[in-house]
Amino acid sequence: MNHILTANQFSKEEINKLFKLTDKIKVSPPINPLAGKILGTLFFEPSTRTRWSFETAMLRLGGQILSMESAGVSSSTKKQESLKDTFKTVSQYADILVIRYPDVFQAAVTYSEVPVINGGESDNEHPTQALLDLYTILQYFPNPNKTKILFTGDIVCSRTVRSLISLLKFYDFEVYQEDNRRKFDNFKEECEELDNLVTDIPILLPKIDILYMTRHQEERWTPRNKSKFQLSNKLANTMKENAIIMHPLPRNKELLEEVDQNSRAVYFKQVKNGLYIRMALLLVVLES
Ligand code: NCD
């Protein structure tokens, strides 16, 4: 069985294969390859993009969906059922599951009798977001060569940043982060070297190729400061002409709507790519 639980599970070869399939799907989506299959989505945390993009992906591939939002109150978890029992139960109905959970659920996955895709796990992992983020980055920078990426916002609690960082290790990126309160294992040296450079973001912006912003995750408890950085269109225009501005969304006040018109803004392209990446993932998992 082919679970997708962490960004770390992918080899560069697998990523290349997945992205080639995604390119193909974009140009000419296969007709009903998943007819007769059912995707179950079980979300214990709010979601707009991840749940709908998976569900749309399944429908576009000819499959069907069983959807449970607010699973914390609408599933038997509310009656103190264990996650293991819930996983075992829902896997009797669906052929594949996408699960979003506010804590670690990897152990419970072993009780599922069908493949499970991690749709966002605490502040820890969001592998499918990382894949669509990387796919988007490579569209603009197909051959990264000391390409500079700066992460801003709630680095400590952002699962999208953590998962994306795991994938960047296959390519030649220089990783910067807004502050030094948490180091990424893979990029420890770089982060240590660059700590001082990234305290003043507007000064660094003109040198950056990719700005990856995140919102402050109010819902998560971890002592940390709130980033004061806010991107206006004026500030965005100080970036290189071919730089890109990314955000997994949802955004709050860190990214002003006026930036949407800026040619560097690609966050809604990320949303669209999310659909194609998830179509490819469903095909790979269900047809393997
Ligand atoms: C993110 C998430 O849920 O981790 N959104 C997403 O899946 N596109 C980011 C966030 O919630 O801030």
Coordinates of C-alpha atoms and ligand atoms in Angstrom, one line a residue:
M1 CA 0.0 0.0 0.0
N2 CA 1.2 3.4 -1.0
H3 CA 0.6 6.0 1.8
I4 CA 1.7 9.6 1.3
L5 CA 2.6 10.7 4.8
T6 CA 5.7 12.9 4.5
A7 CA 7.6 14.9 2.0
N8 CA 10.7 13.0 3.0
Q9 CA 9.4 9.8 1.5
F10 CA 10.0 11.0 -2.1
S11 CA 13.1 10.5 -4.1
K12 CA 14.1 13.0 -6.8
E13 CA 13.3 10.4 -9.4
E14 CA 9.8 9.9 -8.1
I15 CA 9.3 13.7 -8.0
N16 CA 10.4 14.0 -11.6
K17 CA 8.0 11.2 -12.6
L18 CA 5.1 12.8 -10.8
F19 CA 5.8 16.2 -12.3
K20 CA 6.0 14.7 -15.8
L21 CA 2.6 13.1 -15.2
T22 CA 1.2 16.4 -13.9
D23 CA 2.4 18.2 -17.1
K24 CA 0.6 15.6 -19.1
I25 CA -2.6 15.8 -17.1
K26 CA -2.6 19.6 -17.5
V27 CA -2.5 19.4 -21.3
S28 CA -4.8 16.5 -21.8
P29 CA -6.5 15.0 -18.7
P30 CA -7.2 11.2 -19.1
I31 CA -10.9 10.4 -19.4
N32 CA -12.4 8.7 -16.3
P33 CA -9.4 6.5 -15.3
L34 CA -10.7 6.3 -11.7
A35 CA -14.3 5.5 -12.5
G36 CA -15.7 3.2 -9.8
K37 CA -13.2 4.4 -7.2
I38 CA -14.2 6.4 -4.1
L39 CA -12.1 9.0 -2.3
G40 CA -12.9 9.7 1.4
T41 CA -11.9 13.1 2.8
L42 CA -11.8 13.4 6.6
F43 CA -10.8 16.8 7.8
F44 CA -10.5 17.6 11.5
E45 CA -9.2 21.1 10.8
P46 CA -10.6 23.8 8.5
S47 CA -9.6 23.7 4.8
T48 CA -10.7 25.3 1.6
R49 CA -8.0 24.4 -1.0
T50 CA -6.7 21.1 0.1
R51 CA -10.0 19.3 0.5
W52 CA -11.7 20.8 -2.5
S53 CA -8.7 20.3 -4.8
F54 CA -8.5 16.6 -3.8
E55 CA -12.3 16.3 -4.3
T56 CA -12.3 18.1 -7.6
A57 CA -9.3 16.0 -8.7
M58 CA -11.2 12.8 -8.0
L59 CA -14.3 14.0 -9.7
R60 CA -12.3 15.1 -12.8
L61 CA -10.8 11.7 -13.0
G62 CA -14.2 10.0 -13.0
G63 CA -14.2 8.9 -9.4
Q64 CA -16.6 9.7 -6.6
I65 CA -16.2 11.3 -3.1
L66 CA -17.3 10.8 0.5
S67 CA -16.6 14.1 2.2
M68 CA -16.4 14.8 6.0
E69 CA -15.5 18.3 7.1
S70 CA -15.4 19.3 10.7
A71 CA -14.7 15.6 11.5
G72 CA -13.8 16.4 15.1
V73 CA -17.5 17.1 15.8
S74 CA -19.3 15.1 13.1
S75 CA -17.4 11.8 13.3
S76 CA -17.4 9.3 16.2
T77 CA -14.2 10.9 17.4
K78 CA -16.7 13.1 19.2
K79 CA -17.9 10.0 21.1
Q80 CA -14.2 9.3 22.1
E81 CA -13.6 6.7 19.3
S82 CA -9.9 6.2 18.9
L83 CA -8.3 7.4 15.7
K84 CA -7.3 3.8 14.9
D85 CA -10.9 2.7 15.0
T86 CA -12.0 5.6 12.9
F87 CA -9.3 4.9 10.3
K88 CA -10.1 1.2 10.2
T89 CA -13.8 2.0 9.8
V90 CA -13.6 4.6 7.1
S91 CA -11.2 2.5 5.1
Q92 CA -14.0 -0.1 4.7
Y93 CA -16.0 2.4 2.6
A94 CA -13.4 4.3 0.5
D95 CA -10.6 3.2 -1.8
I96 CA -8.3 6.0 -0.7
L97 CA -8.4 8.6 2.2
V98 CA -7.2 12.1 2.6
I99 CA -6.9 13.1 6.2
R100 CA -6.2 16.4 7.9
Y101 CA -5.5 16.2 11.6
P102 CA -4.3 18.6 14.3
D103 CA -1.9 16.1 15.8
V104 CA 0.4 13.3 14.6
F105 CA -1.5 10.5 13.1
Q106 CA 1.1 8.4 11.4
A107 CA 0.8 5.4 13.8
A108 CA -3.0 5.2 13.3
V109 CA -2.4 5.0 9.5
T110 CA -1.4 1.4 9.9
Y111 CA -5.0 0.6 10.8
S112 CA -6.3 1.9 7.5
E113 CA -6.9 -0.8 4.9
V114 CA -6.6 1.6 2.0
P115 CA -3.9 4.2 1.1
V116 CA -3.9 7.4 3.2
I117 CA -2.7 10.8 2.0
N118 CA -1.7 13.3 4.6
G119 CA -3.7 16.5 3.9
G120 CA -2.0 18.5 6.7
E121 CA -0.7 17.2 10.0
S122 CA -0.4 19.5 13.0
D123 CA 2.5 21.9 12.5
N124 CA 4.5 19.0 11.2
E125 CA 3.9 18.0 7.6
H126 CA 1.9 18.9 4.5
P127 CA 3.5 16.9 1.8
T128 CA 1.1 17.5 -1.1
Q129 CA 1.3 21.2 -0.6
A130 CA 5.1 20.9 -0.7
L131 CA 4.8 19.0 -4.0
L132 CA 2.6 21.7 -5.6
D133 CA 4.8 24.4 -4.3
L134 CA 7.9 22.8 -5.7
Y135 CA 6.1 22.2 -9.0
T136 CA 5.3 25.9 -9.2
I137 CA 8.8 26.9 -8.3
L138 CA 10.3 24.8 -11.0
Q139 CA 8.0 26.3 -13.6
Y140 CA 9.7 29.6 -13.0
F141 CA 13.2 28.3 -12.1
P142 CA 13.6 25.0 -13.9
N143 CA 17.3 24.8 -13.2
P144 CA 17.9 26.2 -9.7
N145 CA 21.4 27.5 -9.3
K146 CA 22.0 29.1 -6.0
T147 CA 18.4 30.3 -6.3
K148 CA 17.5 32.3 -3.2
I149 CA 14.3 31.5 -1.4
L150 CA 13.1 33.5 1.6
F151 CA 10.5 32.1 4.0
T152 CA 8.6 34.7 6.0
G153 CA 5.8 34.7 8.6
D154 CA 5.1 31.9 11.0
I155 CA 8.1 29.6 10.2
V156 CA 7.9 27.9 13.6
C157 CA 4.3 26.6 13.1
S158 CA 4.2 26.3 9.3
R159 CA 3.8 22.7 8.1
T160 CA 4.0 23.9 4.5
V161 CA 7.4 25.4 5.0
R162 CA 8.7 22.4 6.8
S163 CA 7.6 20.0 4.1
L164 CA 8.8 22.2 1.3
I165 CA 12.2 22.5 2.8
S166 CA 12.5 18.7 2.7
L167 CA 12.0 18.8 -1.0
L168 CA 14.4 21.7 -1.7
K169 CA 17.4 19.6 -0.7
F170 CA 17.4 17.9 -4.1
Y171 CA 18.1 21.2 -5.9
D172 CA 20.5 24.1 -5.6
F173 CA 18.6 26.6 -3.5
E174 CA 19.9 29.1 -0.9
V175 CA 17.4 29.1 1.9
Y176 CA 16.8 32.2 4.0
Q177 CA 14.3 32.5 6.8
E178 CA 12.8 35.4 8.6
D179 CA 14.2 34.7 12.0
N180 CA 16.6 32.3 13.7
R181 CA 14.3 30.8 16.4
R182 CA 14.2 27.5 14.6
K183 CA 16.8 25.9 12.4
F184 CA 16.0 23.4 9.6
D185 CA 18.1 20.4 9.9
N186 CA 18.9 20.2 6.2
F187 CA 20.0 23.8 6.0
K188 CA 21.5 24.4 9.4
E189 CA 24.7 25.9 8.1
E190 CA 23.0 28.2 5.7
C191 CA 20.5 29.4 8.3
E192 CA 23.3 30.0 10.8
E193 CA 25.2 32.0 8.3
L194 CA 22.3 34.1 7.3
D195 CA 20.6 34.8 10.5
N196 CA 21.6 38.5 10.6
L197 CA 20.7 39.1 7.0
V198 CA 17.1 38.3 7.3
T199 CA 16.1 40.3 10.3
D200 CA 15.5 43.3 8.0
I201 CA 13.4 41.7 5.2
P202 CA 12.9 44.8 3.0
I203 CA 16.7 45.1 2.6
L204 CA 17.0 41.5 1.5
L205 CA 14.0 41.5 -0.8
P206 CA 15.7 42.9 -3.9
K207 CA 18.2 40.0 -3.8
I208 CA 15.6 37.2 -3.4
D209 CA 14.3 35.0 -6.3
I210 CA 11.4 33.4 -4.4
L211 CA 9.5 34.9 -1.5
Y212 CA 7.4 32.3 0.3
M213 CA 5.1 33.9 2.8
T214 CA 2.9 32.3 5.5
R215 CA 0.3 33.6 7.8
H216 CA 0.5 33.6 11.6
Q217 CA -1.1 30.4 12.8
E218 CA -3.2 31.7 15.7
E219 CA -4.7 28.3 16.4
R220 CA -1.4 26.6 17.3
W221 CA 0.2 26.9 20.7
T222 CA 4.0 27.4 20.6
P223 CA 5.6 30.4 22.2
R224 CA 6.8 32.6 19.4
N225 CA 6.7 36.1 18.2
K226 CA 4.3 37.3 15.5
S227 CA 6.1 38.5 12.3
K228 CA 5.6 42.2 11.6
F229 CA 6.4 41.9 8.0
Q230 CA 3.8 43.0 5.5
L231 CA 4.1 42.9 1.8
S232 CA 2.7 45.9 -0.1
N233 CA 2.8 46.3 -3.8
K234 CA 5.4 49.1 -3.4
L235 CA 7.7 46.7 -1.6
A236 CA 6.9 43.9 -4.1
N237 CA 8.2 46.2 -6.8
T238 CA 11.6 46.4 -5.2
M239 CA 12.0 42.7 -6.0
K240 CA 13.8 41.4 -9.1
E241 CA 11.6 41.5 -12.3
N242 CA 11.5 37.7 -12.5
A243 CA 11.2 37.0 -8.8
I244 CA 8.0 35.2 -7.6
I245 CA 5.8 35.7 -4.6
M246 CA 4.3 32.6 -3.1
H247 CA 1.8 31.9 -0.3
P248 CA 0.1 28.6 0.5
L249 CA -3.0 30.6 1.5
P250 CA -5.1 31.5 3.4
R251 CA -3.5 34.9 3.8
N252 CA -4.1 37.4 6.6
K253 CA -2.7 40.9 6.8
E254 CA 0.9 39.9 5.9
L255 CA 0.0 39.9 2.1
L256 CA -2.0 42.9 0.9
E257 CA -4.6 42.3 -1.8
E258 CA -3.0 45.0 -3.9
V259 CA -0.1 42.6 -4.6
D260 CA -2.4 40.3 -6.5
Q261 CA -2.0 42.4 -9.7
N262 CA 1.7 42.2 -9.5
S263 CA 3.3 40.0 -12.2
R264 CA 5.4 38.3 -9.5
A265 CA 2.4 37.0 -7.5
V266 CA 1.9 33.3 -8.2
Y267 CA -0.2 32.2 -5.3
F268 CA -3.3 31.6 -7.3
K269 CA -1.2 29.7 -9.8
Q270 CA -0.2 27.5 -6.8
V271 CA -3.9 26.8 -6.2
K272 CA -4.5 25.7 -9.8
N273 CA -1.3 23.6 -9.8
G274 CA -2.6 21.9 -6.6
L275 CA -5.5 20.5 -8.6
Y276 CA -3.2 18.9 -11.3
I277 CA -0.7 17.6 -8.7
R278 CA -3.4 16.0 -6.8
M279 CA -4.9 14.4 -9.9
A280 CA -1.5 13.0 -10.6
L281 CA -1.1 11.8 -7.0
L282 CA -4.5 10.0 -7.0
L283 CA -3.6 8.3 -10.2
V284 CA -0.2 7.2 -9.0
V285 CA -1.5 5.9 -5.7
L286 CA -4.6 4.2 -7.0
E287 CA -3.0 2.7 -10.1
S288 CA 0.1 1.4 -8.5
Ligands
NCD1 C1 -2.0 25.8 4.7 C2 -2.3 24.7 5.7 O1 -3.4 24.2 5.9 O2 -1.3 24.2 6.3 N1 -2.9 25.9 3.7 C3 -3.1 25.0 2.7 O3 -3.2 23.8 2.9 N2 -3.0 25.5 1.5 C4 -1.5 27.0 5.3 C5 -2.2 27.6 6.5 O4 -3.2 27.0 7.1 O5 -1.7 28.6 7.0

